[in-house]
């Protein structure tokens, strides 16, 4: 099987592989946040705190909708990674083709539905009337552009499943530069207001998505799909939906708690909304490392499950935890000593001292709990990479419950400080579920593999999550 431009994560030092695979991902996430960073900075600096609040106030509903789309695309990529790890090129192509069909259906339906419902969604969140018109203007464009968002997430997910974490980064760098230029042009020169930031984001995402498709076509012969392989089979679509929908719902369920928190923050006034928007953007920048490590573990565990090497998953998770913990300590030091300077990129502390003080309180309290957040990310994606997507989804339920309780019980009593505690409470609650869940999942995988190899010819590689008989190309020699 040709593996041009692909990377095998089933052999070699887990620490080295994780670092080399996560590094490009990190740059990708950083650049992805960079153009979001630029949107917020330009809106906050040049259009004022009210416009910043209008854009920031859509953050949780944005996460609710786009999180489902992005999570679904990530879930579609898991069977592709497993098939690649098992050495089955035919299944790689068939799953990729099915993912394209499902992603197209998802993108069109979600764009139409959310484009119509976005005003009602913002009003349900208690968005202040002084900013709701700008909020609708911004988020409606983002929602109507969901097909563009899904295009990039689907294409980059396929690339990462085959071990290529560099191409999505390169495309994001290009997209980030496009976004910066368009932000300046559309907001400062064309005077499109907050709508300009939304249009700039969508155009830049379109650039990155098309770029990934062009690379797939040119450099990945494994993905040259035949007419027969383009047929959408019910069993394969069901399996993809079984991994994609739970991952999408996981993000959406988590976002429901964020929506409730945003509702409570909205009741505290425009200054509180602007502060959370600014601090949230900065926090997302610091969290890029967690996203990179988690995405790495999803691919790492998926390939090693396909290769029947669960012991490598445990080794990889240990090494990933060490890397992440060291980073958490360093990140909090930066927040503690340079947080105000970084927040000044979004907020003018001289003209908006209250917003600055509140944003600094938010980022410092959240930063104290980055280690629990690290484990939420890497444990959840490791479990999902092993194929237990439905189980991992319940971590989102714990996060939702924690955020909702804080929003309803603590914010009325503690005010803005209560809102600052919503995320830490959610992360701790999720870890209380995910840690024993991971231990159960890895034991279950070992038991499945031990049972499966009893009747398998010596030296055959099996893929324990597929019940149907396997084609000849699926059998490859291994020392497992």
XYZ file of C-alpha atoms in Angstrom, residues 82-473:
392
model
C -7.966 3.009 12.219
C -8.089 1.676 8.654
C -4.755 3.302 7.829
C -3.167 1.856 10.974
C -4.489 -1.579 9.969
C -2.982 -1.229 6.482
C -6.307 -1.320 4.618
C -6.114 1.237 1.790
C -9.510 0.248 0.362
C -11.255 1.012 3.635
C -9.375 4.306 3.895
C -10.830 5.401 0.551
C -14.334 4.125 1.246
C -14.513 5.844 4.627
C -13.155 9.055 3.103
C -15.774 8.991 0.338
C -18.559 8.369 2.845
C -17.249 11.227 4.989
C -17.502 13.589 2.021
C -21.165 12.719 1.449
C -22.074 13.029 5.117
C -20.160 16.297 5.523
C -21.934 17.814 2.521
C -25.353 16.913 3.915
C -24.403 18.222 7.353
C -23.051 21.529 6.049
C -26.100 22.445 3.960
C -28.687 21.519 6.603
C -26.845 23.270 9.442
C -26.251 26.447 7.415
C -29.927 26.825 6.530
C -31.241 25.980 9.998
C -28.882 28.179 12.023
C -29.027 31.079 9.555
C -32.775 31.274 10.181
C -32.704 30.698 13.943
C -29.718 32.827 15.002
C -31.748 35.915 16.145
C -33.970 33.749 18.342
C -30.920 31.950 19.767
C -29.266 35.232 20.775
C -32.440 36.546 22.396
C -32.815 33.335 24.394
C -29.303 34.026 25.722
C -30.440 37.358 27.167
C -28.158 39.316 24.797
C -28.382 43.050 25.649
C -30.620 44.922 23.190
C -27.911 47.532 22.648
C -25.685 44.980 20.917
C -28.064 42.343 19.545
C -28.284 43.848 16.034
C -24.505 43.728 15.629
C -24.393 40.226 17.128
C -26.947 38.944 14.602
C -25.086 40.635 11.748
C -21.869 38.871 12.730
C -23.084 35.390 13.618
C -25.512 35.006 10.700
C -22.647 35.362 8.222
C -20.587 32.836 10.190
C -23.473 30.351 10.213
C -24.269 30.739 6.520
C -20.602 29.945 5.914
C -20.774 26.589 7.739
C -20.073 24.655 4.475
C -16.740 26.489 4.266
C -15.908 25.618 7.879
C -16.776 21.955 7.329
C -14.727 21.851 4.125
C -11.533 22.699 5.979
C -12.262 20.516 9.013
C -13.107 17.493 6.887
C -10.064 17.835 4.617
C -7.643 18.516 7.477
C -9.109 15.621 9.480
C -8.439 13.218 6.613
C -4.868 14.495 6.276
C -4.169 14.066 9.994
C -5.640 10.563 9.946
C -2.977 9.617 7.420
C -0.233 11.135 9.559
C 0.113 14.497 7.761
C -0.144 17.242 10.368
C 1.936 19.754 8.388
C -0.282 20.514 5.403
C -3.222 21.833 7.478
C -0.758 24.132 9.253
C 0.638 25.545 6.036
C -2.875 26.234 4.788
C -3.805 27.921 8.053
C -0.755 30.165 7.854
C -1.818 31.282 4.389
C -5.408 31.713 5.578
C -4.283 33.749 8.586
C -2.397 36.191 6.408
C -5.410 36.499 4.119
C -7.635 37.096 7.143
C -5.452 39.867 8.558
C -5.418 41.730 5.260
C -9.171 41.323 4.767
C -9.900 42.444 8.334
C -8.022 45.672 7.798
C -9.583 46.258 4.391
C -13.185 45.343 5.207
C -13.357 46.988 8.636
C -11.107 50.031 8.295
C -11.405 50.841 4.594
C -14.724 49.405 3.406
C -16.384 50.149 6.796
C -18.336 46.868 6.952
C -18.279 47.014 10.760
C -18.505 43.646 12.564
C -19.820 41.956 9.415
C -16.414 42.614 7.845
C -14.740 40.444 10.488
C -17.144 37.588 9.742
C -16.641 37.819 5.966
C -12.858 37.905 6.408
C -12.989 34.752 8.544
C -15.044 32.807 6.014
C -12.921 33.790 3.023
C -9.750 32.781 4.847
C -11.279 29.418 5.821
C -12.270 28.829 2.206
C -8.662 29.421 1.161
C -7.375 26.871 3.690
C -10.014 24.266 2.767
C -9.343 24.477 -0.966
C -5.607 24.326 -0.283
C -5.994 21.069 1.662
C -8.060 19.547 -1.150
C -5.431 20.435 -3.734
C -2.700 18.797 -1.641
C -4.812 15.666 -1.145
C -5.335 15.388 -4.878
C -1.655 15.874 -5.722
C 0.255 14.053 -2.979
C -1.980 11.261 -1.672
C -2.421 8.456 -4.218
C -3.991 6.383 -1.438
C -7.044 8.690 -1.713
C -7.653 8.265 -5.449
C -11.219 7.064 -5.043
C -12.843 4.957 -7.751
C -16.451 5.316 -8.871
C -17.409 2.171 -7.001
C -15.771 3.426 -3.803
C -17.782 6.660 -4.001
C -20.969 4.668 -3.370
C -22.383 5.470 0.073
C -23.061 2.191 1.866
C -25.517 2.191 4.752
C -23.292 0.172 7.093
C -20.297 2.435 6.557
C -22.390 5.606 6.913
C -23.847 4.219 10.134
C -20.378 3.587 11.547
C -19.196 7.092 10.616
C -22.283 8.646 12.172
C -21.669 6.469 15.211
C -18.282 8.109 15.707
C -19.015 11.570 14.304
C -22.356 12.462 15.862
C -21.320 11.621 19.456
C -18.189 13.755 19.058
C -20.267 16.576 17.634
C -22.823 16.260 20.403
C -20.024 16.228 22.937
C -19.007 19.735 21.827
C -22.613 20.890 21.664
C -23.503 19.490 25.070
C -20.442 21.203 26.505
C -21.487 24.391 24.754
C -24.955 24.295 26.330
C -23.284 24.943 29.662
C -21.297 27.764 28.054
C -24.536 29.233 26.698
C -26.030 29.245 30.191
C -22.874 30.911 31.544
C -23.026 33.488 28.731
C -26.656 34.117 29.623
C -25.647 34.853 33.205
C -22.732 37.039 32.083
C -25.037 38.984 29.741
C -27.152 39.899 32.754
C -24.085 41.561 34.351
C -23.825 44.205 31.609
C -21.828 45.107 28.529
C -18.542 45.515 30.470
C -18.748 41.931 31.738
C -19.542 40.641 28.253
C -16.581 42.532 26.776
C -14.258 41.294 29.548
C -15.209 37.646 28.987
C -14.802 38.115 25.223
C -11.280 39.523 25.619
C -10.152 37.029 28.278
C -11.744 34.159 26.375
C -9.799 34.995 23.234
C -6.528 35.132 25.141
C -7.316 31.903 26.973
C -8.035 30.125 23.688
C -4.595 31.184 22.521
C -2.995 29.478 25.534
C -5.204 26.413 25.056
C -3.854 25.718 21.568
C -1.262 23.382 23.090
C -4.023 21.306 24.691
C -5.864 21.089 21.376
C -2.680 20.031 19.553
C -1.840 17.324 22.094
C -5.420 16.053 22.144
C -5.691 15.871 18.356
C -2.352 14.064 18.292
C -3.606 11.495 20.780
C -6.763 10.899 18.726
C -4.690 9.975 15.669
C -2.048 8.166 17.751
C -4.595 5.988 19.540
C -6.624 5.417 16.363
C -3.647 4.145 14.381
C -2.375 1.998 17.245
C -5.794 0.453 17.760
C -5.773 -0.464 14.080
C -2.277 -1.924 14.543
C -3.385 -3.857 17.681
C -0.892 -2.076 19.974
C -2.835 -0.761 22.992
C 0.321 -0.694 25.129
C 1.606 2.140 22.934
C -1.521 4.151 23.728
C -0.675 3.994 27.425
C 2.924 4.986 26.772
C 1.830 7.837 24.517
C -0.665 9.162 27.048
C 2.003 9.161 29.770
C 4.458 11.101 27.598
C 1.728 13.486 26.473
C 0.797 14.184 30.103
C 4.385 15.079 30.975
C 4.663 17.468 28.037
C 1.340 19.097 28.857
C 1.967 19.524 32.575
C 5.283 21.298 32.002
C 3.530 23.608 29.568
C 0.694 24.376 32.036
C 3.159 25.602 34.655
C 4.976 27.787 32.136
C 1.724 29.172 30.722
C 0.452 30.266 34.112
C 3.715 32.080 34.784
C 3.195 34.056 31.577
C -0.407 34.844 32.518
C 0.561 35.930 36.008
C 3.292 38.333 34.960
C 2.254 39.410 31.463
C -1.517 38.886 31.413
C -2.389 42.581 31.548
C -0.016 43.417 28.710
C -1.503 40.658 26.556
C -5.068 41.748 27.306
C -4.196 45.276 26.240
C -4.206 43.931 22.678
C -7.997 43.738 22.978
C -8.898 46.278 25.640
C -7.722 49.834 26.218
C -7.026 49.736 29.954
C -6.953 53.523 30.159
C -10.403 54.142 28.715
C -11.920 50.838 29.885
C -10.319 50.105 33.299
C -13.289 48.074 34.564
C -13.214 45.788 31.520
C -9.456 45.294 31.948
C -9.743 44.420 35.648
C -12.518 41.907 35.021
C -10.722 40.293 32.076
C -7.516 39.926 34.113
C -9.442 38.276 36.963
C -11.024 35.831 34.506
C -7.785 34.755 32.799
C -5.875 34.336 36.070
C -8.544 32.197 37.731
C -8.915 30.014 34.649
C -5.148 29.655 34.234
C -4.858 28.115 37.701
C -6.806 25.120 36.427
C -5.048 24.452 33.126
C -3.757 21.052 34.286
C -7.321 19.696 34.754
C -8.135 21.150 31.319
C -5.120 19.348 29.832
C -6.447 15.987 30.996
C -9.975 16.747 29.798
C -8.579 17.228 26.302
C -6.083 14.387 26.009
C -8.143 11.760 27.837
C -11.297 12.502 25.875
C -9.605 12.376 22.472
C -7.611 9.265 23.417
C -10.809 7.469 24.377
C -12.491 8.596 21.184
C -9.507 7.514 19.085
C -9.874 4.040 20.575
C -13.448 3.965 19.282
C -15.421 4.747 22.458
C -16.969 7.964 21.153
C -20.332 7.527 22.839
C -18.764 7.000 26.245
C -16.493 10.022 25.932
C -19.494 12.142 24.980
C -20.737 11.957 28.569
C -17.772 14.039 29.704
C -19.534 16.919 27.958
C -22.603 16.229 30.068
C -20.547 16.634 33.246
C -19.115 19.907 31.927
C -22.577 21.144 31.028
C -23.988 20.327 34.464
C -21.075 22.015 36.254
C -21.288 25.214 34.187
C -25.056 25.357 34.545
C -24.922 24.981 38.326
C -22.274 27.682 38.624
C -24.227 30.036 36.356
C -27.476 29.533 38.238
C -26.139 29.323 41.789
C -22.830 31.171 42.054
C -23.142 34.044 39.576
C -26.212 35.530 41.342
C -24.242 35.433 44.627
C -20.649 36.159 43.575
C -21.319 38.136 40.418
C -18.491 38.176 37.879
C -16.203 36.070 40.097
C -18.809 33.308 39.942
C -18.666 33.422 36.143
C -14.868 33.054 36.348
C -15.292 29.769 38.244
C -17.569 28.113 35.660
C -14.805 26.689 33.471
C -12.645 25.311 36.319
C -15.680 23.582 37.825
C -16.513 22.040 34.446
C -12.968 20.775 33.861
C -12.727 19.128 37.281
C -16.119 17.452 36.883
C -15.172 16.107 33.465
C -11.897 14.666 34.807
C -13.750 12.851 37.571
C -15.552 10.978 34.805
C -12.797 10.648 32.191
C -10.040 9.165 34.371
C -11.956 5.994 35.331
C -13.492 5.952 31.835
C -10.041 5.761 30.227
C -8.957 2.948 32.544
C -12.082 0.966 31.684
C -11.660 1.636 27.953
C -8.036 0.458 27.756
C -8.924 -2.722 29.681
C -11.814 -3.316 27.309
C -9.552 -2.902 24.272
C -7.052 -5.409 25.655
C -9.812 -7.925 26.298
C -11.177 -7.528 22.771
C -7.780 -8.006 21.216
C -6.952 -11.019 23.358
C -10.263 -12.631 22.415
C -9.924 -11.763 18.721
C -6.442 -13.226 18.222
C -7.396 -16.656 19.591
C -8.878 -17.758 16.250
C -6.686 -15.557 14.015
C -3.811 -17.176 12.038
C -0.429 -16.366 13.550
C 0.965 -13.084 12.251
C -2.390 -11.725 11.034
C -3.420 -8.199 11.919
C -7.030 -7.698 12.949
C -9.200 -4.632 13.362
C -11.426 -5.444 16.336
C -14.105 -2.818 15.700
C -15.218 -4.222 12.324
C -17.336 -7.372 12.349
C -17.489 -8.175 8.636
C -14.907 -10.364 6.913
C -11.748 -8.619 5.779
C -10.289 -8.487 2.279
C -6.899 -9.978 1.524
C -5.188 -6.589 1.457
